[in-house]
RNA sequence: CGGGGCGUGGCGCAGCCUGGUAGCGCACCGCAAUGGGGUUGCGGGGGUCGUUGGUUCGAAUCCAAUCGCCCCGACCA
């Protein structure tokens, strides 16, 4: 490809609504343009990248036996009513009507459609297991789309659905898909973790998320060094032992603590550690209030807490007003010694002796406080894991990292096959619901995640497998030098013949402009041809991710390509 | 949904307070010079100032409504 024939439009400044680096770079490099909040057009350069990700995913799906289908983006409401999700899914489901006032939605996921398809096509256990996938635009009407393509309303997703007659068969396919996903991220050259995940409201018995590691990630994932354990932070179950001795010699003293509110301030005031302070948080599900106590250095894990409290609704922190009304003191003075609502204590908090906590009296804290079991409703694992906690599988300690969720696989079970009556006849002649698995990958999100993981101050640094062009050929001052022109064209031809995706900068722009554009666009290999070097039989090769420039024999581009492809270089 | 902010050529912004008929940088077009990290000079084209209504002789500017966009909204416990 030549730049004279390929649309590239880079910007010097990014629009002010771009927040994170991948969003800024995608706009500056001219990969995407916004049409509305969370809705984007892909320009040719961006689409090339998107297609590469898509094809890597497609190949891997096909390699593990999944078959591609394409379902509609506009889905009739009947299917969603059947699965009960027309009510359950909430406002993220964009509902529309046709000219006959018939209700449809824009598909945010396709369990309903695939289940309806399969129940009509598959009737015998002999046709199973089977695994269908599609790569398709999804729409989820997010409350707050942000971060560009990272959390868009319209996005490209690969979703696969498998059908089985036994749990064993589902387990086998699930594990194949797990491996396929791992292969995909390896082939994309992305650093990732597969982690144990919450099944959330999709339900089912098992689930893993795939995260691309990046500092800007919104999810926290915990893993040990050996890699034998990795989980979403919300899923990390800790098994601390409770201390045996229950008593302390000391008894509460109430101390006036003017203007001391935060745990840090409290610890400083009492000249103790934050580990020896107890945070008491008032949590509500909208109807009931709960006193939750964790150590000063710990945070509540709402997934665990929700299970512990066996509440249906989402839990939130009580408002300042509510806290005052219920506890009779401001937030900063709340303490666990109360009968005003049930008290739940985290294991590690319970293990504290002679600790400091709020006194439920404005401007006062308790010193040398100790637990009274009678006042505690439950002692349990309520907190988030932190760096250094022992790994739940017993191997080493945990480290917390940030990740971007790019894949999620579920064992669905029979939730949809039951509600939508997707039955097959088994070998005994009985009609049984098919057991299902579902497997999603955010294709467009991977593009953004890859940038979050691979960039520098000058722009994107594409992993070669998804670079829009692997190589750029830059003739210096080609307008004036026939020699440079000819050589550039020659190298361009040679690379093309070697099946290298190459772009020739044939528009006689200034070198500075070209270099910064190529850096911004993240082209992995840059080959520069100048009169001086050509006369010495050399060309200049620089990798985007390195600063080094090497001079290479002009006649041996093949040897460079070979070395690059074998991994010897780069 | 609550709080905050912003809508002015494709992009980034100024002008608004104190009303007088729109400006800067980038990008774009033409000419010339320049030619290894966003070069310089000269000359151009492009905007009903988000929309609607109001005040006024006169509105980008003041008032009202409306639409859109962005940010924050779970740690003072």
XYZ file of C-alpha atoms (C1' of nucleotides) in Angstrom:
647
model
C 0.000 0.000 0.000
C 1.089 3.532 -0.669
C 0.119 6.511 1.447
C -1.028 8.294 -1.679
C -3.741 5.663 -2.021
C -4.597 4.990 1.601
C -6.591 7.385 3.739
C -4.636 8.465 6.775
C -5.676 11.468 8.797
C -3.735 12.095 11.965
C -4.455 14.970 14.321
C -1.980 17.092 16.162
C -4.328 17.627 19.032
C -6.845 15.163 20.338
C -10.416 16.259 21.096
C -10.897 17.381 24.667
C -13.436 14.677 25.444
C -10.850 11.927 25.168
C -9.894 10.798 28.626
C -7.622 7.764 28.579
C -4.537 7.222 26.488
C -5.974 4.604 24.134
C -8.938 6.830 23.320
C -6.693 9.825 22.663
C -4.293 7.845 20.532
C -7.030 6.153 18.549
C -8.424 9.535 17.612
C -5.080 11.212 17.033
C -3.832 8.364 14.887
C -7.072 8.438 12.927
C -8.385 4.959 13.776
C -11.848 6.005 14.888
C -14.160 9.010 14.883
C -17.057 9.624 17.186
C -20.628 9.891 15.964
C -22.425 10.006 19.303
C -21.698 9.113 22.884
C -20.283 5.593 22.849
C -20.816 5.229 19.091
C -17.904 5.337 16.673
C -16.942 4.963 13.038
C -13.835 2.984 12.181
C -11.613 4.587 9.575
C -9.623 2.388 7.165
C -6.526 2.352 9.336
C -8.458 1.394 12.450
C -10.540 -1.152 10.639
C -7.418 -2.953 9.452
C -6.473 -3.461 13.088
C -9.956 -4.497 14.114
C -10.052 -7.052 11.305
C -6.731 -8.503 12.358
C -7.952 -9.085 15.874
C -11.161 -10.485 14.475
C -9.335 -12.921 12.227
C -7.051 -14.179 14.960
C -10.116 -14.857 17.063
C -11.980 -16.459 14.152
C -9.116 -18.789 13.281
C -8.778 -19.911 16.855
C -12.493 -20.547 17.142
C -12.472 -22.593 13.989
C -9.415 -24.483 15.207
C -11.330 -25.712 18.235
C -14.323 -26.781 16.236
C -16.696 -23.869 16.681
C -18.768 -22.990 13.618
C -19.458 -19.461 12.533
C -22.991 -18.148 12.204
C -24.368 -14.619 11.968
C -27.431 -13.713 13.958
C -29.487 -10.548 13.626
C -28.528 -7.380 15.443
C -32.195 -6.461 15.730
C -33.967 -9.070 17.809
C -37.749 -9.504 18.230
C -38.997 -8.966 21.763
C -40.768 -12.330 21.900
C -37.524 -14.210 22.460
C -36.526 -11.903 25.257
C -39.937 -12.147 26.842
C -39.612 -15.924 26.724
C -36.340 -15.894 28.621
C -37.788 -13.323 31.055
C -34.939 -10.973 30.261
C -37.202 -8.420 28.542
C -38.053 -7.344 32.100
C -34.867 -8.370 33.868
C -32.266 -6.797 31.629
C -33.115 -3.214 32.433
C -32.432 0.007 30.557
C -29.204 -1.250 28.997
C -31.420 -3.086 26.531
C -32.241 -0.642 23.762
C -35.814 -1.295 22.751
C -37.253 -0.160 19.447
C -40.468 -0.536 17.510
C -41.033 -1.162 13.866
C -43.721 0.527 11.731
C -46.293 -1.977 12.963
C -45.503 -1.111 16.590
C -43.911 -4.504 17.039
C -41.221 -4.453 19.719
C -37.587 -5.294 19.055
C -34.317 -4.747 20.813
C -30.779 -4.231 19.663
C -29.015 -7.399 20.736
C -26.654 -6.855 23.681
C -25.914 -10.614 23.726
C -27.472 -13.516 21.903
C -28.397 -16.369 24.229
C -32.032 -16.021 23.249
C -31.453 -16.008 19.518
C -29.048 -18.924 19.519
C -31.242 -20.953 21.844
C -34.226 -20.357 19.621
C -32.180 -21.310 16.583
C -30.769 -24.458 18.124
C -34.030 -25.738 19.581
C -35.476 -25.769 16.084
C -32.466 -27.313 14.401
C -31.169 -29.769 16.969
C -33.408 -32.576 18.122
C -31.142 -35.494 18.942
C -28.273 -36.089 21.351
C -26.425 -37.423 18.315
C -26.089 -33.861 16.997
C -24.353 -32.739 20.160
C -22.091 -31.326 21.355
C -22.076 -28.350 19.060
C -20.538 -24.928 19.357
C -21.625 -21.895 17.319
C -19.953 -18.505 17.274
C -20.482 -15.188 15.589
C -18.575 -11.940 15.282
C -21.060 -9.166 15.371
C -21.919 -5.674 16.498
C -23.587 -5.533 19.879
C -25.432 -2.682 21.504
C -25.651 -2.007 25.214
C -27.133 1.288 26.279
C -24.608 1.996 29.034
C -25.493 4.677 31.564
C -22.169 6.271 31.071
C -20.171 5.248 28.053
C -16.589 6.398 28.338
C -13.017 5.771 27.376
C -13.819 5.721 23.675
C -14.050 2.264 22.215
C -13.148 0.736 25.574
C -16.613 1.088 26.992
C -18.731 1.962 24.008
C -22.419 1.384 23.572
C -21.957 -0.149 20.151
C -19.054 -2.572 19.972
C -17.797 -5.623 18.160
C -17.921 -8.902 19.992
C -17.247 -12.539 19.321
C -19.804 -14.623 21.143
C -19.963 -18.404 21.132
C -22.548 -20.764 22.543
C -22.089 -24.477 23.091
C -24.769 -27.121 23.640
C -24.403 -30.441 25.433
C -26.234 -33.376 26.877
C -23.941 -33.771 29.868
C -22.002 -31.675 32.317
C -18.917 -33.648 31.361
C -19.258 -32.633 27.750
C -19.752 -29.004 28.756
C -16.665 -29.207 30.954
C -14.641 -30.530 28.021
C -15.750 -27.769 25.659
C -15.320 -25.167 28.371
C -11.764 -26.251 28.861
C -11.138 -26.214 25.094
C -12.491 -22.695 24.934
C -10.350 -21.716 27.897
C -7.309 -22.913 25.974
C -8.456 -21.263 22.757
C -8.815 -17.953 24.589
C -5.354 -18.304 26.065
C -4.001 -18.977 22.581
C -5.766 -15.923 21.213
C -4.144 -13.577 23.693
C -0.776 -15.210 23.182
C -1.139 -14.720 19.437
C -2.086 -11.116 19.977
C 1.159 -10.724 21.969
C -0.742 -9.337 24.924
C 0.105 -9.856 28.556
C -3.013 -11.355 30.094
C -4.417 -13.324 33.000
C -7.238 -15.824 33.064
C -8.998 -15.372 36.373
C -11.771 -16.999 38.369
C -14.815 -14.790 37.998
C -18.206 -14.088 39.427
C -21.000 -15.552 37.347
C -22.990 -12.409 38.058
C -26.599 -12.391 36.950
C -26.052 -14.650 33.954
C -26.019 -17.508 36.399
C -24.353 -20.867 36.030
C -21.732 -22.899 37.738
C -18.342 -21.742 36.543
C -16.736 -18.740 34.956
C -13.412 -17.247 33.987
C -12.524 -13.777 32.857
C -9.602 -12.920 30.616
C -7.875 -9.670 31.462
C -5.275 -7.699 29.583
C -2.953 -6.253 32.200
C -2.759 -2.458 32.089
C -2.415 0.241 34.709
C -5.496 1.959 33.404
C -7.621 -1.163 33.881
C -10.755 -0.833 35.928
C -10.719 -4.349 37.349
C -8.464 -5.634 40.075
C -7.104 -9.111 39.743
C -5.193 -11.123 42.293
C -2.676 -13.739 41.327
C 0.238 -15.550 42.893
C 3.686 -15.655 41.412
C 3.620 -19.220 40.142
C 0.384 -18.551 38.275
C -1.361 -21.438 40.004
C -4.015 -19.029 41.270
C -5.622 -16.001 39.636
C -9.002 -14.475 40.381
C -10.967 -11.318 40.087
C -10.404 -9.482 43.358
C -14.089 -9.737 44.192
C -13.827 -13.535 44.022
C -10.784 -14.056 46.220
C -11.927 -16.036 49.241
C -9.547 -15.728 52.169
C -9.324 -18.273 54.911
C -7.752 -16.520 57.834
C -7.771 -18.281 61.137
C -9.523 -16.611 63.996
C -7.430 -16.084 67.066
C -8.185 -18.432 69.910
C -7.808 -16.213 72.951
C -10.830 -14.061 73.233
C -9.958 -11.878 76.144
C -7.816 -8.909 76.833
C -6.861 -7.437 80.146
C -7.647 -3.961 78.975
C -11.007 -2.245 78.740
C -12.381 0.556 76.588
C -11.390 4.106 77.260
C -13.290 6.881 75.581
C -10.978 9.589 74.316
C -11.815 12.982 72.934
C -10.476 13.248 69.397
C -11.267 16.667 67.980
C -10.962 16.916 64.189
C -9.731 13.361 63.891
C -11.730 11.562 61.238
C -9.807 9.497 58.719
C -8.217 6.227 59.695
C -4.830 7.777 59.005
C -5.571 10.668 61.333
C -6.921 8.309 63.969
C -3.822 6.102 63.845
C -1.600 9.129 64.085
C -3.556 10.600 66.968
C -3.329 7.387 68.978
C 0.233 6.783 67.869
C -0.658 3.364 66.562
C -0.841 1.597 63.187
C -3.810 1.703 60.849
C -3.866 -2.089 61.184
C -4.840 -1.568 64.796
C -7.781 0.661 63.939
C -11.226 -0.612 63.012
C -13.325 0.981 60.288
C -17.034 0.728 60.820
C -19.057 1.223 57.669
C -22.791 1.557 57.420
C -24.087 -0.362 54.423
C -27.599 -0.473 53.077
C -29.583 -2.441 50.515
C -32.111 0.369 50.475
C -34.282 -1.118 53.237
C -31.958 -2.446 55.924
C -28.759 -1.107 57.391
C -25.753 -3.142 58.397
C -22.666 -2.255 60.418
C -19.641 -3.712 58.699
C -16.269 -3.700 60.441
C -12.955 -4.145 58.715
C -9.412 -3.358 59.706
C -8.236 0.173 58.922
C -6.048 -0.979 56.051
C -8.738 -3.179 54.490
C -11.685 -2.579 52.186
C -15.094 -4.179 51.998
C -15.718 -6.760 49.314
C -19.300 -6.212 48.249
C -19.648 -9.523 46.429
C -18.774 -11.464 49.571
C -20.855 -9.159 51.682
C -23.901 -9.570 49.491
C -23.650 -13.334 49.814
C -23.125 -13.111 53.547
C -26.110 -10.845 54.101
C -28.231 -12.833 51.617
C -29.787 -9.681 50.225
C -31.178 -9.347 46.724
C -30.638 -5.661 46.032
C -27.356 -3.910 45.376
C -25.498 -2.769 48.465
C -24.284 0.793 48.806
C -22.608 2.904 51.401
C -25.158 4.708 53.525
C -25.346 8.434 52.933
C -23.896 10.872 55.404
C -27.418 11.839 56.372
C -28.525 8.257 56.996
C -25.448 7.597 59.074
C -26.209 10.566 61.259
C -29.864 9.619 61.609
C -29.149 6.025 62.547
C -25.926 6.215 64.488
C -26.397 9.684 65.918
C -22.927 10.805 64.968
C -21.030 11.885 61.879
C -19.405 9.343 59.596
C -15.959 9.807 61.088
C -17.028 8.760 64.566
C -19.021 5.611 63.796
C -17.904 2.587 65.773
C -18.782 -1.101 66.121
C -20.106 -0.998 69.677
C -23.715 -0.485 68.728
C -27.067 -2.167 68.910
C -28.642 0.076 66.332
C -28.059 -2.354 63.504
C -26.542 -5.824 63.134
C -22.758 -5.880 63.323
C -20.689 -7.974 60.929
C -16.974 -8.256 61.560
C -14.260 -9.306 59.153
C -12.000 -12.126 60.330
C -8.934 -9.938 60.441
C -10.798 -7.182 62.193
C -11.902 -9.696 64.796
C -8.307 -10.728 65.316
C -7.449 -7.220 66.516
C -6.940 -6.770 70.210
C -6.910 -3.502 72.118
C -7.819 -1.613 68.989
C -8.990 1.895 68.251
C -12.440 2.572 66.820
C -15.158 5.187 66.610
C -17.201 5.809 69.754
C -20.524 6.592 68.069
C -20.217 10.009 69.611
C -19.159 13.038 67.666
C -15.492 13.804 68.256
C -14.739 10.701 70.325
C -12.948 7.399 69.700
C -12.444 4.314 71.826
C -8.974 3.171 72.776
C -8.051 -0.372 73.850
C -11.385 -1.586 72.588
C -12.115 -5.299 72.384
C -14.853 -7.343 70.755
C -17.846 -8.638 72.598
C -18.982 -11.714 70.723
C -22.525 -11.239 71.949
C -22.769 -7.969 70.098
C -21.545 -9.442 66.823
C -24.005 -10.966 64.415
C -21.375 -12.731 62.328
C -17.624 -12.983 61.937
C -16.655 -13.738 58.360
C -14.446 -13.045 55.388
C -15.737 -9.684 54.214
C -12.718 -7.835 52.913
C -10.860 -7.560 49.643
C -7.567 -9.366 49.395
C -4.499 -7.126 49.465
C -0.919 -7.456 48.268
C 0.829 -10.031 50.388
C -2.191 -12.072 51.475
C -1.529 -15.810 51.256
C -2.842 -17.350 48.062
C -6.066 -19.298 48.658
C -4.560 -22.349 46.954
C -1.724 -22.365 49.449
C 1.002 -21.466 46.956
C 2.839 -18.268 47.816
C 1.358 -14.843 48.259
C -1.013 -12.719 46.220
C -0.223 -9.680 44.164
C -2.956 -7.308 43.012
C -2.793 -5.988 39.455
C -5.088 -3.963 37.267
C -6.693 -5.470 34.219
C -9.065 -4.760 31.384
C -11.680 -7.466 30.930
C -11.555 -8.595 27.319
C -13.011 -12.075 27.555
C -15.459 -13.968 29.709
C -16.494 -17.605 29.564
C -19.407 -19.165 31.448
C -20.895 -22.503 32.134
C -24.517 -21.546 31.709
C -26.203 -24.809 32.529
C -29.853 -25.080 31.574
C -31.055 -21.592 32.411
C -31.956 -20.711 28.831
C -32.707 -24.174 27.537
C -35.270 -24.573 30.296
C -36.912 -21.190 30.009
C -36.933 -21.405 26.232
C -37.637 -25.103 25.994
C -34.553 -26.155 24.086
C -34.778 -29.918 24.551
C -33.238 -32.888 22.783
C -33.965 -36.576 22.892
C -31.258 -38.490 24.737
C -30.140 -42.081 24.135
C -32.939 -43.363 26.373
C -35.537 -41.552 24.352
C -36.116 -38.991 27.099
C -36.479 -35.315 26.389
C -33.831 -33.350 28.262
C -32.806 -29.689 28.300
C -29.519 -28.982 26.601
C -26.698 -27.856 28.866
C -25.126 -24.663 27.605
C -21.885 -22.722 27.770
C -21.266 -19.208 26.486
C -18.015 -17.518 25.602
C -17.448 -13.855 24.770
C -14.539 -11.768 23.585
C -14.660 -7.994 23.111
C -12.994 -7.605 19.727
C -13.106 -3.823 19.633
C -12.142 -3.583 23.274
C -9.035 -5.645 22.580
C -7.863 -2.929 20.186
C -8.116 -0.322 22.944
C -6.651 -2.657 25.553
C -3.695 -3.442 23.302
C -2.958 0.292 23.117
C -3.301 0.731 26.867
C -0.702 -1.975 27.285
C 1.563 -0.876 24.424
C 2.262 2.810 23.980
C 4.764 5.512 24.800
C 4.824 9.306 24.735
C 4.997 9.288 20.946
C 2.050 7.039 20.311
C 0.951 3.471 19.822
C 3.375 0.537 19.693
C 1.404 -2.221 17.951
C 2.207 -5.818 18.646
C 3.165 -7.020 15.139
C 0.226 -9.440 14.766
C -2.304 -6.622 14.854
C -0.332 -3.733 13.382
C -2.195 -2.130 10.469
C 1.051 -2.356 8.516
C 4.043 -4.283 9.722
C 6.491 -2.058 7.957
C 6.761 1.469 6.589
C 9.210 2.516 3.882
C 10.277 6.155 4.130
C 12.174 7.745 1.263
C 13.990 10.882 2.356
C 13.650 13.778 -0.032
C 12.337 11.571 -2.765
C 11.252 14.507 -4.860
C 14.812 15.487 -5.517
C 16.460 12.109 -5.626
C 15.608 9.653 -8.315
C 17.943 7.188 -6.626
C 16.048 7.296 -3.332
C 12.794 6.972 -5.189
C 13.852 3.932 -7.119
C 15.308 2.183 -4.089
C 12.246 2.870 -1.982
C 10.036 1.435 -4.672
C 12.339 -1.575 -4.946
C 12.323 -2.321 -1.223
C 8.570 -1.830 -1.213
C 8.191 -4.378 -3.987
C 10.522 -6.848 -2.332
C 8.649 -6.662 0.961
C 5.334 -7.048 -0.814
C 6.635 -10.150 -2.525
C 7.659 -11.520 0.866
C 4.027 -11.038 1.948
C 4.949 -8.325 4.375
C 2.255 -5.711 4.826
C 4.129 -2.585 3.944
C 3.191 1.025 3.433
C 5.300 3.267 1.250
C 5.314 6.937 2.225
C 5.251 8.265 -1.328
C 3.845 11.703 -0.692
C 7.070 13.578 -0.213
C 6.188 14.854 3.211
C 8.905 16.177 5.456
C 10.782 13.470 7.352
C 9.824 14.925 10.726
C 6.144 14.719 9.889
C 6.464 11.185 8.606
C 8.435 9.976 11.587
C 6.019 11.354 14.107
C 3.019 10.036 12.174
C 4.543 6.563 11.960
C 5.369 6.653 15.661
C 1.836 7.777 16.438
C 0.331 5.035 14.295
C 2.625 2.498 15.889
C 4.031 0.837 12.772
C 6.453 -1.795 14.142
C 9.227 -1.488 11.532
C 10.472 1.658 9.843
C 12.821 1.490 6.896
C 14.391 4.791 5.890
C 16.110 5.314 2.563
C 18.393 8.268 2.037
C 20.819 9.141 -0.718
C 23.809 8.965 1.602
C 23.061 5.481 2.909
C 22.067 4.114 -0.469
C 25.414 5.160 -1.882
C 27.013 3.051 0.833
C 24.703 0.173 -0.043
C 22.719 0.520 3.178
C 19.253 1.254 4.439
C 18.211 2.279 7.890
C 15.942 0.036 9.953
C 14.341 1.034 13.222
C 11.857 -0.850 15.332
C 9.063 1.217 16.846
C 9.652 -0.208 20.295
C 13.406 0.416 20.300
C 15.414 3.562 19.910
C 18.234 1.903 18.044
C 18.739 2.417 14.363
C 20.579 -0.288 12.448
C 22.081 -0.014 9.002
C 21.217 -3.021 6.892
C 22.584 -4.173 3.583
C 20.353 -2.743 0.901
C 20.307 -5.991 -1.005
C 19.385 -8.201 1.912
C 15.993 -7.171 3.060
C 15.014 -10.862 3.025
C 17.530 -11.676 5.717
C 16.098 -8.983 7.921
C 12.566 -10.225 7.393
C 13.656 -13.757 8.192
C 15.334 -12.690 11.396
C 12.360 -10.585 12.416
C 9.901 -13.354 11.761
C 11.976 -15.913 13.603
C 12.000 -13.599 16.612
C 15.760 -13.131 16.462
C 15.111 -9.404 16.132
C 12.334 -7.615 17.898
C -30.538 9.757 38.512
C -27.540 13.619 41.742
C -23.415 17.239 41.436
C -20.054 20.053 38.233
C -18.445 21.773 33.412
C -18.775 22.665 28.168
C -21.290 23.580 23.080
C -17.969 29.501 18.381
C -15.008 26.691 10.490
C -12.582 19.516 10.382
C -9.496 19.743 15.429
C -7.759 22.848 19.698
C -9.236 27.473 21.627
C -10.123 33.213 22.428
C -14.194 36.661 22.305
C -19.277 36.653 26.363
C -18.397 39.716 32.418
C -19.159 45.508 30.118
C -24.476 43.847 23.509
C -22.460 47.214 17.900
C -22.620 42.124 13.299
C -16.529 36.942 14.610
C -10.929 36.038 15.638
C -6.246 32.950 16.685
C -3.312 28.224 16.204
C -3.450 23.499 13.630
C -5.503 21.314 9.259
C -7.013 22.612 4.010
C -6.041 25.257 -1.198
C -2.251 28.217 -4.426
C 2.874 30.027 -5.248
C 7.946 30.084 -3.797
C 11.974 28.661 -0.931
C 13.385 24.480 2.287
C 14.335 19.080 2.606
C 16.767 13.500 8.424
C 12.118 14.590 14.019
C 5.589 18.335 13.109
C 10.222 24.252 8.083
C 9.387 29.271 6.401
C 7.290 33.395 3.674
C 3.357 35.408 0.788
C -1.673 34.799 -0.886
C -6.526 32.169 -0.279
C -11.283 29.320 0.958
C -14.423 27.845 4.830
C -18.373 29.460 10.583
C -27.085 31.301 10.273
C -21.501 31.184 17.290
C -25.987 23.639 19.442
C -31.454 24.656 18.884
C -35.903 27.447 19.942
C -38.125 31.507 22.053
C -37.623 36.265 24.590
C -35.366 41.316 25.852
C -33.269 45.174 22.519
C -32.731 49.848 17.260
C -29.085 45.836 17.406
C -27.538 39.320 20.586
C -21.964 34.685 19.997
C -22.509 38.136 24.193
C -28.255 39.288 28.481
C -32.792 36.032 29.989
C -35.652 31.363 29.530
C -36.419 26.663 27.743
C -34.547 22.613 25.193
C -31.005 19.229 22.954
C -26.148 17.279 22.880
C -21.312 16.274 24.938
C -17.686 15.585 28.989
C -16.126 14.762 34.136
C -17.235 13.139 39.252
C -20.624 10.391 42.079
C -17.828 3.649 47.623
C -13.783 5.274 52.102
C -13.784 11.429 56.557
C -16.752 5.289 58.549
